[in-house]
mmCIF file with all atom_site columns, C-alpha atoms in Angstrom:
data_model
loop_
_atom_site.group_PDB
_atom_site.id
_atom_site.type_symbol
_atom_site.label_atom_id
_atom_site.label_alt_id
_atom_site.label_comp_id
_atom_site.label_asym_id
_atom_site.label_entity_id
_atom_site.label_seq_id
_atom_site.pdbx_PDB_ins_code
_atom_site.Cartn_x
_atom_site.Cartn_y
_atom_site.Cartn_z
_atom_site.occupancy
_atom_site.B_iso_or_equiv
_atom_site.pdbx_formal_charge
_atom_site.auth_seq_id
_atom_site.auth_comp_id
_atom_site.auth_asym_id
_atom_site.auth_atom_id
_atom_site.pdbx_PDB_model_num
ATOM 1   C CA . MET A 1 1   ? 37.861  98.490  64.378 1.00 0.00 ? 48  MET A CA 1
ATOM 2   C CA . GLY A 1 2   ? 40.008  96.051  64.931 1.00 0.00 ? 49  GLY A CA 1
ATOM 3   C CA . GLU A 1 3   ? 43.858  95.754  65.427 1.00 0.00 ? 50  GLU A CA 1
ATOM 4   C CA . GLU A 1 4   ? 46.230  95.745  62.531 1.00 0.00 ? 51  GLU A CA 1
ATOM 5   C CA . MET A 1 5   ? 47.901  92.700  61.841 1.00 0.00 ? 52  MET A CA 1
ATOM 6   C CA . GLN A 1 6   ? 51.447  92.948  62.354 1.00 0.00 ? 53  GLN A CA 1
ATOM 7   C CA . ARG A 1 7   ? 53.524  90.468  59.803 1.00 0.00 ? 54  ARG A CA 1
ATOM 8   C CA . PRO A 1 8   ? 55.717  88.389  61.674 1.00 0.00 ? 55  PRO A CA 1
ATOM 9   C CA . PRO A 1 9   ? 59.319  89.394  61.578 1.00 0.00 ? 56  PRO A CA 1
ATOM 10  C CA . LEU A 1 10  ? 60.877  86.048  59.423 1.00 0.00 ? 57  LEU A CA 1
ATOM 11  C CA . CYS A 1 11  ? 58.265  88.094  56.962 1.00 0.00 ? 58  CYS A CA 1
ATOM 12  C CA . ASN A 1 12  ? 60.114  90.832  57.624 1.00 0.00 ? 59  ASN A CA 1
ATOM 13  C CA . LYS A 1 13  ? 63.549  89.699  57.069 1.00 0.00 ? 60  LYS A CA 1
ATOM 14  C CA . VAL A 1 14  ? 62.957  87.564  53.986 1.00 0.00 ? 61  VAL A CA 1
ATOM 15  C CA . GLU A 1 15  ? 60.794  90.528  51.765 1.00 0.00 ? 62  GLU A CA 1
ATOM 16  C CA . HIS A 1 16  ? 64.096  92.055  52.763 1.00 0.00 ? 63  HIS A CA 1
ATOM 17  C CA . SER A 1 17  ? 66.376  89.240  51.717 1.00 0.00 ? 64  SER A CA 1
ATOM 18  C CA . TYR A 1 18  ? 63.843  89.412  48.087 1.00 0.00 ? 65  TYR A CA 1
ATOM 19  C CA . GLN A 1 19  ? 64.554  93.226  47.489 1.00 0.00 ? 66  GLN A CA 1
ATOM 20  C CA . LEU A 1 20  ? 68.227  93.457  48.068 1.00 0.00 ? 67  LEU A CA 1
ATOM 21  C CA . ILE A 1 21  ? 69.353  89.533  45.192 1.00 0.00 ? 68  ILE A CA 1
ATOM 22  C CA . GLY A 1 22  ? 66.404  91.211  43.278 1.00 0.00 ? 69  GLY A CA 1
ATOM 23  C CA . LYS A 1 23  ? 67.696  94.339  41.953 1.00 0.00 ? 70  LYS A CA 1
ATOM 24  C CA . LYS A 1 24  ? 68.411  93.508  38.761 1.00 0.00 ? 71  LYS A CA 1
ATOM 25  C CA . TRP A 1 25  ? 72.910  92.872  38.814 1.00 0.00 ? 72  TRP A CA 1
ATOM 26  C CA . ILE A 1 26  ? 73.610  92.385  42.277 1.00 0.00 ? 73  ILE A CA 1
ATOM 27  C CA . GLY A 1 27  ? 73.250  88.601  42.373 1.00 0.00 ? 74  GLY A CA 1
ATOM 28  C CA . LEU A 1 28  ? 75.569  88.630  38.802 1.00 0.00 ? 75  LEU A CA 1
ATOM 29  C CA . ILE A 1 29  ? 78.201  90.375  41.007 1.00 0.00 ? 76  ILE A CA 1
ATOM 30  C CA . ILE A 1 30  ? 77.807  87.907  44.037 1.00 0.00 ? 77  ILE A CA 1
ATOM 31  C CA . HIS A 1 31  ? 77.964  84.949  41.277 1.00 0.00 ? 78  HIS A CA 1
ATOM 32  C CA . SER A 1 32  ? 81.737  87.367  40.053 1.00 0.00 ? 79  SER A CA 1
ATOM 33  C CA . LEU A 1 33  ? 83.562  87.669  43.694 1.00 0.00 ? 80  LEU A CA 1
ATOM 34  C CA . LEU A 1 34  ? 82.556  84.451  44.786 1.00 0.00 ? 81  LEU A CA 1
ATOM 35  C CA . GLU A 1 35  ? 85.839  83.096  43.864 1.00 0.00 ? 82  GLU A CA 1
ATOM 36  C CA . GLU A 1 36  ? 87.975  85.573  44.115 1.00 0.00 ? 83  GLU A CA 1
ATOM 37  C CA . PRO A 1 37  ? 88.657  89.546  45.165 1.00 0.00 ? 84  PRO A CA 1
ATOM 38  C CA . LYS A 1 38  ? 88.080  91.677  42.904 1.00 0.00 ? 85  LYS A CA 1
ATOM 39  C CA . ARG A 1 39  ? 88.765  95.039  41.419 1.00 0.00 ? 86  ARG A CA 1
ATOM 40  C CA . PHE A 1 40  ? 86.006  97.187  40.476 1.00 0.00 ? 87  PHE A CA 1
ATOM 41  C CA . SER A 1 41  ? 87.943  97.350  37.120 1.00 0.00 ? 88  SER A CA 1
ATOM 42  C CA . GLU A 1 42  ? 87.140  93.544  37.113 1.00 0.00 ? 89  GLU A CA 1
ATOM 43  C CA . ILE A 1 43  ? 83.666  93.324  38.463 1.00 0.00 ? 90  ILE A CA 1
ATOM 44  C CA . HIS A 1 44  ? 82.456  95.846  35.683 1.00 0.00 ? 91  HIS A CA 1
ATOM 45  C CA . ALA A 1 45  ? 85.051  93.371  32.905 1.00 0.00 ? 92  ALA A CA 1
ATOM 46  C CA . TYR A 1 46  ? 82.859  90.105  33.952 1.00 0.00 ? 93  TYR A CA 1
ATOM 47  C CA . ILE A 1 47  ? 79.664  92.186  33.592 1.00 0.00 ? 94  ILE A CA 1
ATOM 48  C CA . PRO A 1 48  ? 80.388  94.755  30.279 1.00 0.00 ? 95  PRO A CA 1
ATOM 49  C CA . ASP A 1 49  ? 76.871  95.258  30.178 1.00 0.00 ? 96  ASP A CA 1
ATOM 50  C CA . LEU A 1 50  ? 76.721  96.989  34.071 1.00 0.00 ? 97  LEU A CA 1
ATOM 51  C CA . SER A 1 51  ? 77.085  101.026 33.375 1.00 0.00 ? 98  SER A CA 1
ATOM 52  C CA . LYS A 1 52  ? 80.095  101.702 36.066 1.00 0.00 ? 99  LYS A CA 1
ATOM 53  C CA . ARG A 1 53  ? 77.710  104.220 38.039 1.00 0.00 ? 100 ARG A CA 1
ATOM 54  C CA . VAL A 1 54  ? 75.265  101.413 38.630 1.00 0.00 ? 101 VAL A CA 1
ATOM 55  C CA . LEU A 1 55  ? 78.027  99.406  39.720 1.00 0.00 ? 102 LEU A CA 1
ATOM 56  C CA . ASN A 1 56  ? 79.724  101.512 42.164 1.00 0.00 ? 103 ASN A CA 1
ATOM 57  C CA . GLU A 1 57  ? 75.860  102.303 43.461 1.00 0.00 ? 104 GLU A CA 1
ATOM 58  C CA . ARG A 1 58  ? 75.188  98.240  44.053 1.00 0.00 ? 105 ARG A CA 1
ATOM 59  C CA . ILE A 1 59  ? 78.460  97.857  45.357 1.00 0.00 ? 106 ILE A CA 1
ATOM 60  C CA . LYS A 1 60  ? 77.511  101.123 48.086 1.00 0.00 ? 107 LYS A CA 1
ATOM 61  C CA . GLU A 1 61  ? 74.314  98.845  48.898 1.00 0.00 ? 108 GLU A CA 1
ATOM 62  C CA . LEU A 1 62  ? 76.435  95.150  49.374 1.00 0.00 ? 109 LEU A CA 1
ATOM 63  C CA . GLU A 1 63  ? 78.765  97.097  51.619 1.00 0.00 ? 110 GLU A CA 1
ATOM 64  C CA . GLU A 1 64  ? 76.049  98.175  53.464 1.00 0.00 ? 111 GLU A CA 1
ATOM 65  C CA . SER A 1 65  ? 74.675  94.940  53.891 1.00 0.00 ? 112 SER A CA 1
ATOM 66  C CA . GLY A 1 66  ? 77.727  93.847  55.306 1.00 0.00 ? 113 GLY A CA 1
ATOM 67  C CA . ILE A 1 67  ? 77.547  90.892  51.655 1.00 0.00 ? 114 ILE A CA 1
ATOM 68  C CA . ILE A 1 68  ? 80.746  92.411  50.628 1.00 0.00 ? 115 ILE A CA 1
ATOM 69  C CA . LEU A 1 69  ? 84.323  94.217  52.008 1.00 0.00 ? 116 LEU A CA 1
ATOM 70  C CA . ARG A 1 70  ? 86.280  97.000  50.994 1.00 0.00 ? 117 ARG A CA 1
ATOM 71  C CA . ASN A 1 71  ? 89.924  95.914  50.620 1.00 0.00 ? 118 ASN A CA 1
ATOM 72  C CA . VAL A 1 72  ? 92.350  98.958  50.153 1.00 0.00 ? 119 VAL A CA 1
ATOM 73  C CA . ILE A 1 73  ? 95.391  97.010  48.944 1.00 0.00 ? 120 ILE A CA 1
ATOM 74  C CA . ALA A 1 74  ? 98.866  99.918  50.112 1.00 0.00 ? 121 ALA A CA 1
ATOM 75  C CA . ASP A 1 75  ? 100.887 98.965  47.165 1.00 0.00 ? 122 ASP A CA 1
ATOM 76  C CA . ARG A 1 76  ? 101.890 101.527 44.753 1.00 0.00 ? 123 ARG A CA 1
ATOM 77  C CA . PRO A 1 77  ? 99.240  102.872 43.584 1.00 0.00 ? 124 PRO A CA 1
ATOM 78  C CA . VAL A 1 78  ? 96.780  101.954 45.994 1.00 0.00 ? 125 VAL A CA 1
ATOM 79  C CA . ARG A 1 79  ? 94.281  99.268  44.703 1.00 0.00 ? 126 ARG A CA 1
ATOM 80  C CA . ILE A 1 80  ? 90.783  98.733  45.739 1.00 0.00 ? 127 ILE A CA 1
ATOM 81  C CA . GLU A 1 81  ? 89.940  95.270  46.050 1.00 0.00 ? 128 GLU A CA 1
ATOM 82  C CA . TYR A 1 82  ? 86.314  93.859  46.348 1.00 0.00 ? 129 TYR A CA 1
ATOM 83  C CA . SER A 1 83  ? 85.618  90.201  48.531 1.00 0.00 ? 130 SER A CA 1
ATOM 84  C CA . LEU A 1 84  ? 82.214  88.578  49.827 1.00 0.00 ? 131 LEU A CA 1
ATOM 85  C CA . THR A 1 85  ? 82.099  87.718  53.380 1.00 0.00 ? 132 THR A CA 1
ATOM 86  C CA . ARG A 1 86  ? 81.315  85.483  55.682 1.00 0.00 ? 133 ARG A CA 1
ATOM 87  C CA . LYS A 1 87  ? 77.543  86.600  54.948 1.00 0.00 ? 134 LYS A CA 1
ATOM 88  C CA . GLY A 1 88  ? 77.863  87.426  51.281 1.00 0.00 ? 135 GLY A CA 1
ATOM 89  C CA . ASN A 1 89  ? 79.519  83.617  50.712 1.00 0.00 ? 136 ASN A CA 1
ATOM 90  C CA . GLU A 1 90  ? 76.030  82.401  52.454 1.00 0.00 ? 137 GLU A CA 1
ATOM 91  C CA . LEU A 1 91  ? 73.952  84.072  50.395 1.00 0.00 ? 138 LEU A CA 1
ATOM 92  C CA . GLY A 1 92  ? 76.703  83.212  46.251 1.00 0.00 ? 139 GLY A CA 1
ATOM 93  C CA . LYS A 1 93  ? 75.873  79.447  47.888 1.00 0.00 ? 140 LYS A CA 1
ATOM 94  C CA . ALA A 1 94  ? 71.929  80.650  48.112 1.00 0.00 ? 141 ALA A CA 1
ATOM 95  C CA . LEU A 1 95  ? 72.451  81.922  44.610 1.00 0.00 ? 142 LEU A CA 1
ATOM 96  C CA . LYS A 1 96  ? 73.993  79.000  43.172 1.00 0.00 ? 143 LYS A CA 1
ATOM 97  C CA . ALA A 1 97  ? 71.388  76.653  44.091 1.00 0.00 ? 144 ALA A CA 1
ATOM 98  C CA . VAL A 1 98  ? 69.088  78.849  41.954 1.00 0.00 ? 145 VAL A CA 1
ATOM 99  C CA . GLU A 1 99  ? 71.747  78.790  39.061 1.00 0.00 ? 146 GLU A CA 1
ATOM 100 C CA . SER A 1 100 ? 71.420  74.836  39.096 1.00 0.00 ? 147 SER A CA 1
ATOM 101 C CA . TRP A 1 101 ? 67.144  75.331  39.123 1.00 0.00 ? 148 TRP A CA 1
ATOM 102 C CA . ALA A 1 102 ? 68.237  77.915  35.815 1.00 0.00 ? 149 ALA A CA 1
ATOM 103 C CA . GLU A 1 103 ? 70.535  75.930  34.202 1.00 0.00 ? 150 GLU A CA 1
ATOM 104 C CA . LYS A 1 104 ? 68.590  72.315  34.500 1.00 0.00 ? 151 LYS A CA 1
ATOM 105 C CA . TRP A 1 105 ? 64.457  74.723  34.121 1.00 0.00 ? 152 TRP A CA 1
ATOM 106 C CA . LEU A 1 106 ? 65.361  77.718  32.050 1.00 0.00 ? 153 LEU A CA 1
#
């Protein structure tokens, strides 16, 4: 039998990126953070159909992927805000192109 064909690394990266941004709510969460950092409750208010449980899961995924940053603000009471990293801002720019396409074609 012949050797198995291995996909180039770029294909793996592209597939991984589509798996991430294809998850329900990911795009809207990123969109909600484009202008300024937000607290959990503000993101939830921005996307009211998104359950708090799923929002929490998606935030953790985006943190682990280096797309959003969790900022602990030592006020009284302590506040937590989420913001886009440089990586997240670049992804946001790419998603804005999709938004432009959607406005034109959908």
